[in-house]
């Protein structure tokens, strides 16, 4: 333990700068002072961090980290990244998946050559309040996607008002897992309010968007990958049917419990298989990220010295428990009909939100172009002559299956 802590401290002292700004809520900061007030550096990379009061009633206060594009910040699009959960922090995406700085398991930092801010201005928000460094001053947490989208929309409205230089850029929203609900809910809110944020498109990785159609396909995926013994399939089939039945009856709490039972049983019957990546057994261990983000030096840099970071929030997850079985596929229909670009991508080895279930919900959309999408040709996607995945597209909808990836696709 001493050696690990020592490595963390050395990495902080050597790699991070001593740049710091205090805890700051940007709502009342004048535009001309916003960059100076929020500027800091992590791993030698400049960024801007702070809080946005997004709901004055519940004192919902959302934490953000913003990185300018490495290419041309003045013209490149802005992209928001949202983690799933519900209740998991977007710092996971930043440091483990797609941000300009990677945190290694030994506590050291390195710059990520594949960072998504190579051509994007990249914004991370801990969403909803109670997640990561975000907090609720009244300990009240959102219970549905409408409330969540209202809170996040207000935060974005304030962000673009303060960082006004970026307010006219094209805007995209990306995320994974339970963000497959957050993103359609937010996009619907943006479009319904006149799309003053210039939203152009969304992308959802391994998104849990339409449970009733996704839950039905666990036995099919488990069978096709030989994760579960054939003689155990009946048990899984019964559990997923129970979950679907509760959803059809709108018994949301019971459906959420049945869903969790299905996931637990899949792992158990699979010998402890990791539901996020069937090549692994046992859970991921990202304790080093928790350690890093709770170091005083790290919190000093981020302006969050009085707060404690957790990978996922039980409070947020519990508040959204009855939301888990509900579908937002109808919102995806609305987004597509309004001609925004939609990409849905899946990791080949993700069991919990597998590509078979994802294909099912996409093919059950009520969008006017769905039949043409169903009949579209699957194309092999190659990178440097190597097969990277399979894609299909019709009009403004793309589906991608990424070869060699699990649930956390950028981690591979």
Tab-separated table of C-alpha atoms in Angstrom:
chain	number	residue	atom	x	y	z
A	1	UNK	CA	0.000	0.000	0.000
A	2	UNK	CA	2.841	2.393	0.850
A	3	UNK	CA	4.473	1.829	-2.525
A	4	UNK	CA	1.247	2.492	-4.447
A	5	UNK	CA	0.595	5.706	-2.517
A	6	UNK	CA	4.189	6.743	-3.059
A	7	UNK	CA	3.832	6.262	-6.813
A	8	UNK	CA	0.627	8.315	-6.805
A	9	UNK	CA	2.316	11.151	-4.928
A	10	UNK	CA	5.378	11.155	-7.156
A	11	UNK	CA	3.230	11.118	-10.301
A	12	UNK	CA	1.269	14.088	-9.000
A	13	UNK	CA	4.360	16.054	-8.031
A	14	UNK	CA	6.166	15.410	-11.293
A	15	UNK	CA	3.434	15.210	-13.918
A	16	UNK	CA	0.791	17.604	-12.682
A	17	UNK	CA	1.352	21.309	-12.431
A	18	UNK	CA	0.618	23.413	-9.390
A	19	UNK	CA	-2.047	25.380	-11.242
A	20	UNK	CA	-5.168	25.694	-9.106
A	21	UNK	CA	-8.347	27.647	-8.835
A	22	UNK	CA	-10.781	27.676	-5.918
A	23	UNK	CA	-14.202	26.046	-5.784
A	24	UNK	CA	-16.214	28.151	-8.194
A	25	UNK	CA	-19.790	28.248	-9.467
A	26	UNK	CA	-19.748	29.942	-12.852
A	27	UNK	CA	-23.334	31.242	-12.950
A	28	UNK	CA	-22.358	34.738	-11.794
A	29	UNK	CA	-18.884	34.905	-13.346
A	30	UNK	CA	-18.697	37.540	-16.123
A	31	UNK	CA	-17.920	36.131	-19.566
A	32	UNK	CA	-14.714	38.121	-19.833
A	33	UNK	CA	-13.391	36.450	-16.674
A	34	UNK	CA	-14.527	32.882	-17.314
A	35	UNK	CA	-11.291	31.490	-18.756
A	36	UNK	CA	-9.093	32.988	-16.075
A	37	UNK	CA	-11.477	31.902	-13.321
A	38	UNK	CA	-11.735	28.259	-14.407
A	39	UNK	CA	-8.343	27.528	-16.001
A	40	UNK	CA	-6.143	24.742	-14.613
A	41	UNK	CA	-3.846	21.983	-15.895
A	42	UNK	CA	-3.915	18.217	-15.505
A	43	UNK	CA	-0.957	16.170	-16.670
A	44	UNK	CA	0.391	19.177	-18.509
A	45	UNK	CA	-2.870	19.626	-20.438
A	46	UNK	CA	-4.799	22.856	-20.037
A	47	UNK	CA	-8.471	22.590	-19.170
A	48	UNK	CA	-11.268	24.500	-17.483
A	49	UNK	CA	-13.177	23.213	-14.473
A	50	UNK	CA	-15.980	24.471	-12.300
A	51	UNK	CA	-19.567	24.042	-11.187
A	52	UNK	CA	-22.905	25.103	-12.651
A	53	UNK	CA	-25.978	25.660	-10.494
A	54	UNK	CA	-28.538	23.892	-12.703
A	55	UNK	CA	-31.570	23.782	-10.414
A	56	UNK	CA	-32.093	26.463	-7.787
A	57	UNK	CA	-34.871	24.548	-6.034
A	58	UNK	CA	-32.832	21.422	-5.308
A	59	UNK	CA	-29.504	23.293	-5.483
A	60	UNK	CA	-28.396	20.791	-8.128
A	61	UNK	CA	-24.805	21.772	-8.863
A	62	UNK	CA	-23.013	20.036	-11.731
A	63	UNK	CA	-19.243	19.701	-12.081
A	64	UNK	CA	-17.607	20.055	-15.499
A	65	UNK	CA	-14.178	19.694	-17.104
A	66	UNK	CA	-13.659	21.265	-20.526
A	67	UNK	CA	-10.769	20.640	-22.923
A	68	UNK	CA	-10.248	22.689	-26.045
A	69	UNK	CA	-9.576	20.884	-29.307
A	70	UNK	CA	-5.971	20.071	-30.168
A	71	UNK	CA	-6.766	20.999	-33.773
A	72	UNK	CA	-8.647	24.294	-34.098
A	73	UNK	CA	-10.693	25.253	-31.027
A	74	UNK	CA	-12.152	28.247	-32.828
A	75	UNK	CA	-14.000	26.145	-35.411
A	76	UNK	CA	-14.086	22.512	-34.247
A	77	UNK	CA	-17.376	21.171	-32.841
A	78	UNK	CA	-18.111	20.883	-29.131
A	79	UNK	CA	-18.902	17.394	-27.830
A	80	UNK	CA	-20.388	16.510	-24.454
A	81	UNK	CA	-19.492	13.139	-22.893
A	82	UNK	CA	-21.865	11.478	-20.425
A	83	UNK	CA	-21.202	8.323	-18.426
A	84	UNK	CA	-23.905	5.812	-17.542
A	85	UNK	CA	-24.777	4.039	-14.329
A	86	UNK	CA	-27.142	5.511	-13.530
A	87	UNK	CA	-24.995	7.676	-11.310
A	88	UNK	CA	-21.492	7.007	-12.664
A	89	UNK	CA	-19.011	9.823	-13.141
A	90	UNK	CA	-17.838	11.176	-16.483
A	91	UNK	CA	-14.308	11.365	-15.080
A	92	UNK	CA	-14.244	7.619	-15.812
A	93	UNK	CA	-14.614	8.391	-19.496
A	94	UNK	CA	-12.038	11.152	-19.271
A	95	UNK	CA	-9.227	9.236	-17.558
A	96	UNK	CA	-9.959	5.662	-18.698
A	97	UNK	CA	-11.488	5.978	-22.141
A	98	UNK	CA	-11.399	8.972	-24.448
A	99	UNK	CA	-9.870	12.008	-22.739
A	100	UNK	CA	-6.531	13.668	-23.509
A	101	UNK	CA	-5.020	12.299	-20.280
A	102	UNK	CA	-4.949	8.611	-19.374
A	103	UNK	CA	-4.577	7.389	-15.810
A	104	UNK	CA	-2.542	4.198	-15.664
A	105	UNK	CA	-3.112	1.505	-13.043
A	106	UNK	CA	0.125	2.445	-11.248
A	107	UNK	CA	-1.171	5.977	-10.711
A	108	UNK	CA	0.923	7.605	-13.420
A	109	UNK	CA	-0.543	9.900	-16.047
A	110	UNK	CA	0.165	9.859	-19.761
A	111	UNK	CA	-1.201	11.766	-22.708
A	112	UNK	CA	-3.661	9.788	-24.821
A	113	UNK	CA	-2.719	9.768	-28.526
A	114	UNK	CA	-6.267	8.654	-29.393
A	115	UNK	CA	-8.054	11.360	-27.433
A	116	UNK	CA	-11.374	12.468	-28.827
A	117	UNK	CA	-10.317	16.092	-28.411
A	118	UNK	CA	-7.934	15.657	-31.348
A	119	UNK	CA	-10.650	17.332	-33.421
A	120	UNK	CA	-13.290	18.220	-30.839
A	121	UNK	CA	-13.718	20.650	-27.983
A	122	UNK	CA	-14.541	18.068	-25.330
A	123	UNK	CA	-16.813	18.699	-22.340
A	124	UNK	CA	-17.319	16.268	-19.451
A	125	UNK	CA	-20.183	16.768	-16.992
A	126	UNK	CA	-20.938	14.699	-13.899
A	127	UNK	CA	-24.647	14.103	-14.418
A	128	UNK	CA	-27.098	14.113	-12.673
A	129	UNK	CA	-26.488	15.936	-9.380
A	130	UNK	CA	-25.022	13.524	-6.851
A	131	UNK	CA	-22.733	11.924	-9.442
A	132	UNK	CA	-18.945	12.260	-9.205
A	133	UNK	CA	-18.122	15.751	-7.933
A	134	UNK	CA	-21.636	17.053	-8.687
A	135	UNK	CA	-23.933	17.462	-5.715
A	136	UNK	CA	-27.414	18.353	-4.552
A	137	UNK	CA	-27.525	20.947	-1.799
A	138	UNK	CA	-30.811	19.474	-0.558
A	139	UNK	CA	-29.916	15.786	-1.053
A	140	UNK	CA	-32.779	15.509	-3.519
A	141	UNK	CA	-32.025	13.513	-6.666
A	142	UNK	CA	-33.793	13.237	-10.016
A	143	UNK	CA	-36.110	10.266	-10.458
A	144	UNK	CA	-36.849	10.353	-14.184
A	145	UNK	CA	-35.345	11.302	-17.525
A	146	UNK	CA	-37.453	14.435	-17.926
A	147	UNK	CA	-36.125	15.953	-14.693
A	148	UNK	CA	-32.614	14.832	-15.556
A	149	UNK	CA	-32.791	16.409	-19.019
A	150	UNK	CA	-34.175	19.665	-17.614
A	151	UNK	CA	-31.275	19.880	-15.165
A	152	UNK	CA	-28.645	19.064	-17.773
A	153	UNK	CA	-30.148	21.394	-20.362
A	154	UNK	CA	-29.997	24.295	-17.937
A	155	UNK	CA	-26.363	23.483	-17.170
A	156	UNK	CA	-25.512	23.490	-20.878
A	157	UNK	CA	-27.388	26.726	-21.470
A	158	UNK	CA	-25.333	28.406	-18.757
A	159	UNK	CA	-22.092	26.806	-19.942
A	160	UNK	CA	-22.485	28.124	-23.493
A	161	UNK	CA	-23.564	31.522	-22.213
A	162	UNK	CA	-20.357	31.816	-20.188
A	163	UNK	CA	-18.039	30.114	-22.703
A	164	UNK	CA	-19.658	32.222	-25.377
A	165	UNK	CA	-16.891	31.710	-27.943
A	166	UNK	CA	-18.203	28.159	-28.391
A	167	UNK	CA	-21.915	28.955	-28.434
A	168	UNK	CA	-22.194	28.931	-32.238
A	169	UNK	CA	-20.203	25.752	-32.851
A	170	UNK	CA	-21.805	22.515	-33.946
A	171	UNK	CA	-22.676	20.488	-30.858
A	172	UNK	CA	-22.721	16.710	-30.349
A	173	UNK	CA	-23.633	14.561	-27.350
A	174	UNK	CA	-21.826	11.257	-26.813
A	175	UNK	CA	-22.025	8.714	-24.018
A	176	UNK	CA	-22.303	5.081	-23.071
A	177	UNK	CA	-24.389	2.564	-21.151
A	178	UNK	CA	-27.173	4.272	-19.178
A	179	UNK	CA	-26.371	7.454	-21.076
A	180	UNK	CA	-28.354	5.660	-23.778
A	181	UNK	CA	-31.297	7.146	-21.883
A	182	UNK	CA	-29.742	10.446	-20.822
A	183	UNK	CA	-28.790	11.372	-24.378
A	184	UNK	CA	-32.170	10.950	-26.126
A	185	UNK	CA	-33.881	12.740	-23.227
A	186	UNK	CA	-31.449	15.649	-23.480
A	187	UNK	CA	-31.611	15.785	-27.283
A	188	UNK	CA	-35.410	15.860	-27.150
A	189	UNK	CA	-35.268	18.754	-24.679
A	190	UNK	CA	-32.817	20.669	-26.874
A	191	UNK	CA	-34.880	20.197	-30.045
A	192	UNK	CA	-38.167	20.992	-28.297
A	193	UNK	CA	-36.656	24.283	-27.119
A	194	UNK	CA	-35.662	25.399	-30.608
A	195	UNK	CA	-32.205	23.795	-30.784
A	196	UNK	CA	-30.450	26.989	-29.754
A	197	UNK	CA	-27.497	24.832	-28.699
A	198	UNK	CA	-26.862	23.842	-32.343
A	199	UNK	CA	-27.162	20.115	-31.695
A	200	UNK	CA	-26.139	18.246	-34.846
A	201	UNK	CA	-25.994	14.636	-33.697
A	202	UNK	CA	-25.747	12.080	-30.917
A	203	UNK	CA	-23.824	8.843	-30.418
A	204	UNK	CA	-24.614	6.150	-27.862
A	205	UNK	CA	-22.195	3.369	-27.032
A	206	UNK	CA	-23.691	0.140	-25.661
A	207	UNK	CA	-26.701	2.195	-24.664
A	208	UNK	CA	-29.500	0.837	-22.492
A	209	UNK	CA	-32.195	2.691	-24.420
A	210	UNK	CA	-35.153	0.351	-24.891
A	211	UNK	CA	-35.174	-2.311	-22.150
A	212	UNK	CA	-38.254	-4.206	-23.289
A	213	UNK	CA	-36.585	-5.087	-26.590
A	214	UNK	CA	-33.066	-5.459	-25.227
A	215	UNK	CA	-33.791	-7.744	-22.266
A	216	UNK	CA	-35.404	-10.339	-24.552
A	217	UNK	CA	-32.090	-11.282	-26.139
A	218	UNK	CA	-29.833	-12.388	-23.294
A	219	UNK	CA	-30.338	-16.091	-24.013
A	220	UNK	CA	-29.631	-15.568	-27.704
A	221	UNK	CA	-26.387	-13.701	-27.042
A	222	UNK	CA	-25.288	-16.053	-24.253
A	223	UNK	CA	-25.992	-19.048	-26.476
A	224	UNK	CA	-24.206	-17.629	-29.529
A	225	UNK	CA	-21.084	-16.899	-27.468
A	226	UNK	CA	-21.262	-20.077	-25.335
A	227	UNK	CA	-21.104	-17.991	-22.164
A	228	UNK	CA	-23.817	-20.038	-20.448
A	229	UNK	CA	-24.179	-23.844	-20.610
A	230	UNK	CA	-27.071	-24.906	-22.834
A	231	UNK	CA	-28.804	-26.700	-19.963
A	232	UNK	CA	-28.928	-23.428	-17.991
A	233	UNK	CA	-30.604	-21.348	-20.692
A	234	UNK	CA	-34.113	-22.020	-19.404
A	235	UNK	CA	-33.324	-20.226	-16.140
A	236	UNK	CA	-32.152	-17.118	-17.997
A	237	UNK	CA	-35.085	-17.261	-20.370
A	238	UNK	CA	-37.547	-17.372	-17.469
A	239	UNK	CA	-35.896	-14.402	-15.767
A	240	UNK	CA	-35.855	-12.220	-18.862
A	241	UNK	CA	-39.483	-13.130	-19.598
A	242	UNK	CA	-40.401	-12.126	-16.045
A	243	UNK	CA	-38.689	-8.774	-16.535
A	244	UNK	CA	-40.490	-8.172	-19.835
A	245	UNK	CA	-43.820	-9.088	-18.240
A	246	UNK	CA	-43.331	-6.541	-15.470
A	247	UNK	CA	-42.403	-3.881	-18.030
A	248	UNK	CA	-45.558	-4.610	-20.023
A	249	UNK	CA	-47.564	-4.193	-16.807
A	250	UNK	CA	-45.659	-0.985	-15.976
A	251	UNK	CA	-44.593	-2.451	-12.657
A	252	UNK	CA	-41.352	-0.526	-12.761
A	253	UNK	CA	-39.854	-1.439	-9.402
A	254	UNK	CA	-40.522	-5.138	-9.925
A	255	UNK	CA	-39.114	-4.913	-13.453
A	256	UNK	CA	-35.929	-3.263	-12.180
A	257	UNK	CA	-35.466	-6.029	-9.625
A	258	UNK	CA	-36.095	-8.721	-12.249
A	259	UNK	CA	-33.591	-7.074	-14.562
A	260	UNK	CA	-30.889	-7.053	-11.896
A	261	UNK	CA	-31.683	-10.685	-11.078
A	262	UNK	CA	-31.194	-11.539	-14.744
A	263	UNK	CA	-27.771	-9.884	-14.840
A	264	UNK	CA	-26.680	-11.507	-11.576
A	265	UNK	CA	-27.779	-14.937	-12.760
A	266	UNK	CA	-26.029	-14.518	-16.106
A	267	UNK	CA	-22.772	-13.827	-14.296
A	268	UNK	CA	-23.283	-16.643	-11.808
A	269	UNK	CA	-24.174	-19.296	-14.381
A	270	UNK	CA	-21.299	-18.065	-16.516
A	271	UNK	CA	-18.824	-18.837	-13.744
A	272	UNK	CA	-18.394	-15.217	-12.726
A	273	UNK	CA	-18.125	-13.890	-16.270
A	274	UNK	CA	-17.780	-10.115	-16.495
A	275	UNK	CA	-21.044	-8.868	-17.972
A	276	UNK	CA	-19.271	-5.914	-19.551
A	277	UNK	CA	-16.687	-8.078	-21.314
A	278	UNK	CA	-17.208	-11.829	-21.670
A	279	UNK	CA	-13.464	-12.371	-22.132
A	280	UNK	CA	-12.960	-11.489	-18.466
A	281	UNK	CA	-14.009	-13.040	-15.163
A	282	UNK	CA	-14.658	-10.954	-12.076
A	283	UNK	CA	-15.368	-7.238	-11.915
A	284	UNK	CA	-13.190	-4.465	-13.253
A	285	UNK	CA	-10.965	-2.892	-10.628
A	286	UNK	CA	-10.716	0.849	-11.110
A	287	UNK	CA	-9.836	1.631	-7.487
A	288	UNK	CA	-6.779	3.508	-8.714
A	289	UNK	CA	-9.078	6.104	-10.307
A	290	UNK	CA	-10.915	6.588	-7.013
A	291	UNK	CA	-7.589	6.966	-5.215
A	292	UNK	CA	-6.302	9.485	-7.761
A	293	UNK	CA	-9.390	11.687	-7.760
A	294	UNK	CA	-9.490	11.813	-3.951
A	295	UNK	CA	-5.858	12.833	-3.551
A	296	UNK	CA	-5.598	16.307	-2.046
A	297	UNK	CA	-3.269	17.338	-4.867
A	298	UNK	CA	-5.790	16.306	-7.504
A	299	UNK	CA	-8.706	17.991	-5.768
A	300	UNK	CA	-6.569	21.106	-5.304
A	301	UNK	CA	-6.050	21.276	-9.065
A	302	UNK	CA	-9.709	20.739	-9.870
A	303	UNK	CA	-11.095	23.158	-7.286
A	304	UNK	CA	-13.056	20.451	-5.462
A	305	UNK	CA	-11.130	20.286	-2.197
A	306	UNK	CA	-14.127	19.801	0.097
A	307	UNK	CA	-15.717	17.003	-1.945
A	308	UNK	CA	-15.261	13.239	-2.129
A	309	UNK	CA	-15.389	11.409	-5.452
A	310	UNK	CA	-16.978	8.000	-6.043
A	311	UNK	CA	-17.052	6.076	-9.310
A	312	UNK	CA	-20.828	5.631	-9.023
A	313	UNK	CA	-23.408	7.048	-6.616
A	314	UNK	CA	-25.821	4.724	-4.826
A	315	UNK	CA	-28.054	7.703	-4.021
A	316	UNK	CA	-28.451	8.573	-7.692
A	317	UNK	CA	-28.857	4.943	-8.716
A	318	UNK	CA	-31.536	4.342	-6.092
A	319	UNK	CA	-33.442	7.488	-7.045
A	320	UNK	CA	-33.546	6.361	-10.680
A	321	UNK	CA	-34.342	2.727	-9.898
A	322	UNK	CA	-37.863	2.833	-11.340
A	323	UNK	CA	-36.527	4.591	-14.437
A	324	UNK	CA	-34.308	1.625	-15.343
A	325	UNK	CA	-36.956	-0.488	-17.148
A	326	UNK	CA	-38.499	2.442	-19.036
A	327	UNK	CA	-37.864	3.011	-22.733
A	328	UNK	CA	-36.812	6.213	-24.466
A	329	UNK	CA	-36.912	4.706	-27.974
A	330	UNK	CA	-39.790	7.044	-28.848
A	331	UNK	CA	-37.429	9.953	-28.231
A	332	UNK	CA	-34.959	8.450	-30.701
A	333	UNK	CA	-37.817	8.369	-33.241
A	334	UNK	CA	-38.354	12.089	-32.614
A	335	UNK	CA	-34.647	12.879	-32.959
A	336	UNK	CA	-34.388	10.975	-36.250
A	337	UNK	CA	-37.521	12.614	-37.657
A	338	UNK	CA	-35.916	15.977	-36.876
A	339	UNK	CA	-32.963	14.973	-39.083
A	340	UNK	CA	-30.263	14.864	-36.441
A	341	UNK	CA	-27.504	12.316	-36.921
A	342	UNK	CA	-27.739	9.261	-34.675
A	343	UNK	CA	-24.993	6.671	-34.212
A	344	UNK	CA	-25.462	3.587	-32.046
A	345	UNK	CA	-22.342	1.502	-31.450
A	346	UNK	CA	-21.775	-1.742	-29.573
A	347	UNK	CA	-18.779	-3.682	-28.349
A	348	UNK	CA	-18.666	-7.236	-29.679
A	349	UNK	CA	-18.034	-8.755	-26.233
A	350	UNK	CA	-20.563	-6.772	-24.176
A	351	UNK	CA	-23.099	-9.126	-22.586
A	352	UNK	CA	-25.176	-6.748	-20.453
A	353	UNK	CA	-26.044	-4.383	-23.324
A	354	UNK	CA	-25.269	-6.711	-26.192
A	355	UNK	CA	-25.412	-5.948	-29.892
A	356	UNK	CA	-28.246	-8.427	-30.538
A	357	UNK	CA	-30.535	-6.547	-28.169
A	358	UNK	CA	-29.368	-3.246	-29.630
A	359	UNK	CA	-30.200	-4.423	-33.140
A	360	UNK	CA	-33.633	-5.472	-31.888
A	361	UNK	CA	-34.562	-2.082	-30.484
A	362	UNK	CA	-33.261	-0.258	-33.545
A	363	UNK	CA	-35.343	-2.480	-35.817
A	364	UNK	CA	-38.413	-1.825	-33.659
A	365	UNK	CA	-38.237	1.947	-34.021
A	366	UNK	CA	-41.270	3.775	-35.414
A	367	UNK	CA	-39.125	6.212	-37.393
A	368	UNK	CA	-40.263	6.628	-40.999
A	369	UNK	CA	-36.954	5.286	-42.320
A	370	UNK	CA	-36.800	2.122	-40.223
A	371	UNK	CA	-37.688	-0.343	-43.000
A	372	UNK	CA	-34.966	1.039	-45.239
A	373	UNK	CA	-32.564	0.816	-42.318
A	374	UNK	CA	-33.500	-2.828	-41.693
A	375	UNK	CA	-32.824	-3.609	-45.350
A	376	UNK	CA	-29.559	-1.664	-45.496
A	377	UNK	CA	-26.378	-3.533	-46.344
A	378	UNK	CA	-23.885	-4.406	-43.629
A	379	UNK	CA	-20.429	-3.084	-44.516
A	380	UNK	CA	-17.072	-4.223	-43.167
A	381	UNK	CA	-15.259	-1.314	-41.501
A	382	UNK	CA	-11.474	-1.433	-41.720
A	383	UNK	CA	-8.713	0.589	-40.082
A	384	UNK	CA	-5.231	0.219	-41.600
A	385	UNK	CA	-6.435	-2.833	-43.552
A	386	UNK	CA	-7.622	-4.524	-40.336
A	387	UNK	CA	-11.270	-5.322	-39.681
A	388	UNK	CA	-12.420	-2.928	-36.947
A	389	UNK	CA	-16.125	-3.619	-37.082
A	390	UNK	CA	-19.319	-3.774	-39.069
A	391	UNK	CA	-21.583	-0.897	-39.978
A	392	UNK	CA	-24.889	-0.223	-41.609
A	393	UNK	CA	-26.588	3.045	-42.384
A	394	UNK	CA	-29.698	4.545	-43.806
A	395	UNK	CA	-30.198	8.285	-43.965
A	396	UNK	CA	-29.235	9.777	-40.583
A	397	UNK	CA	-29.016	6.521	-38.574
A	398	UNK	CA	-25.814	4.488	-38.224
A	399	UNK	CA	-25.221	1.247	-36.361
A	400	UNK	CA	-21.685	0.050	-35.624
A	401	UNK	CA	-20.473	-3.183	-34.019
A	402	UNK	CA	-16.867	-2.822	-32.849
A	403	UNK	CA	-14.740	-5.960	-33.106
A	404	UNK	CA	-12.650	-6.795	-30.044
A	405	UNK	CA	-14.423	-4.354	-27.726
A	406	UNK	CA	-16.538	-4.786	-24.620
A	407	UNK	CA	-19.028	-2.460	-22.957
A	408	UNK	CA	-16.401	0.239	-22.398
A	409	UNK	CA	-15.579	0.496	-26.086
A	410	UNK	CA	-12.785	3.083	-25.939
A	411	UNK	CA	-11.013	0.926	-23.332
A	412	UNK	CA	-11.265	-2.134	-25.652
